[in-house]
Short mmCIF file of C-alpha atoms in Angstrom, two decimals:
data_model
loop_
_atom_site.label_atom_id
_atom_site.label_comp_id
_atom_site.label_asym_id
_atom_site.label_seq_id
_atom_site.Cartn_x
_atom_site.Cartn_y
_atom_site.Cartn_z
CA PRO A 1 -3.86 -17.93 -6.23
CA GLU A 2 -6.48 -14.67 -7.68
CA ARG A 3 -8.93 -16.56 -8.29
CA GLU A 4 -8.66 -18.48 -4.92
CA HIS A 5 -8.64 -15.51 -2.90
CA HIS A 6 -10.28 -11.76 -3.36
CA ALA A 7 -9.57 -9.42 -0.76
CA THR A 8 -12.73 -7.60 1.12
CA GLU A 9 -12.62 -4.60 1.21
CA GLU A 10 -11.83 -4.56 4.62
CA GLU A 11 -8.58 -6.13 3.91
CA VAL A 12 -7.56 -3.88 1.38
CA LEU A 13 -8.24 -0.84 4.01
CA ARG A 14 -5.74 -2.35 6.25
CA VAL A 15 -3.63 -2.62 3.82
CA ALA A 16 -3.47 0.51 2.62
CA ALA A 17 -3.80 1.99 6.03
CA GLU A 18 -0.36 0.11 7.13
CA THR A 19 1.41 0.71 3.86
CA GLY A 20 0.35 4.27 3.42
CA PRO A 21 3.01 6.03 5.99
CA VAL A 22 5.63 3.93 4.25
CA PHE A 23 4.74 4.46 0.56
CA ARG A 24 4.11 7.99 1.04
CA ARG A 25 7.91 8.12 2.96
CA TYR A 26 8.98 5.74 -0.27
CA VAL A 27 7.79 8.77 -2.64
CA ARG A 28 9.20 11.47 -0.83
CA GLY A 29 12.16 10.03 -0.71
CA ILE A 30 12.29 9.44 -4.91
CA LEU A 31 11.16 12.92 -5.30
CA ALA A 32 14.09 14.31 -3.14
CA GLU A 33 16.38 12.16 -5.42
CA LEU A 34 15.31 14.02 -8.55
#
C-alpha cells in the first residue's frame, strides 16, 4: 500500500492542517492528566 501511494506535500499539509488542532487538544489533555 505504501509503495502504491505516496502522499504529496499538499496532502500532507492538508492532513496536518486538519489534525493539528485536534492533536494539540489531545496533547493538552494528556499533559493535564499528568
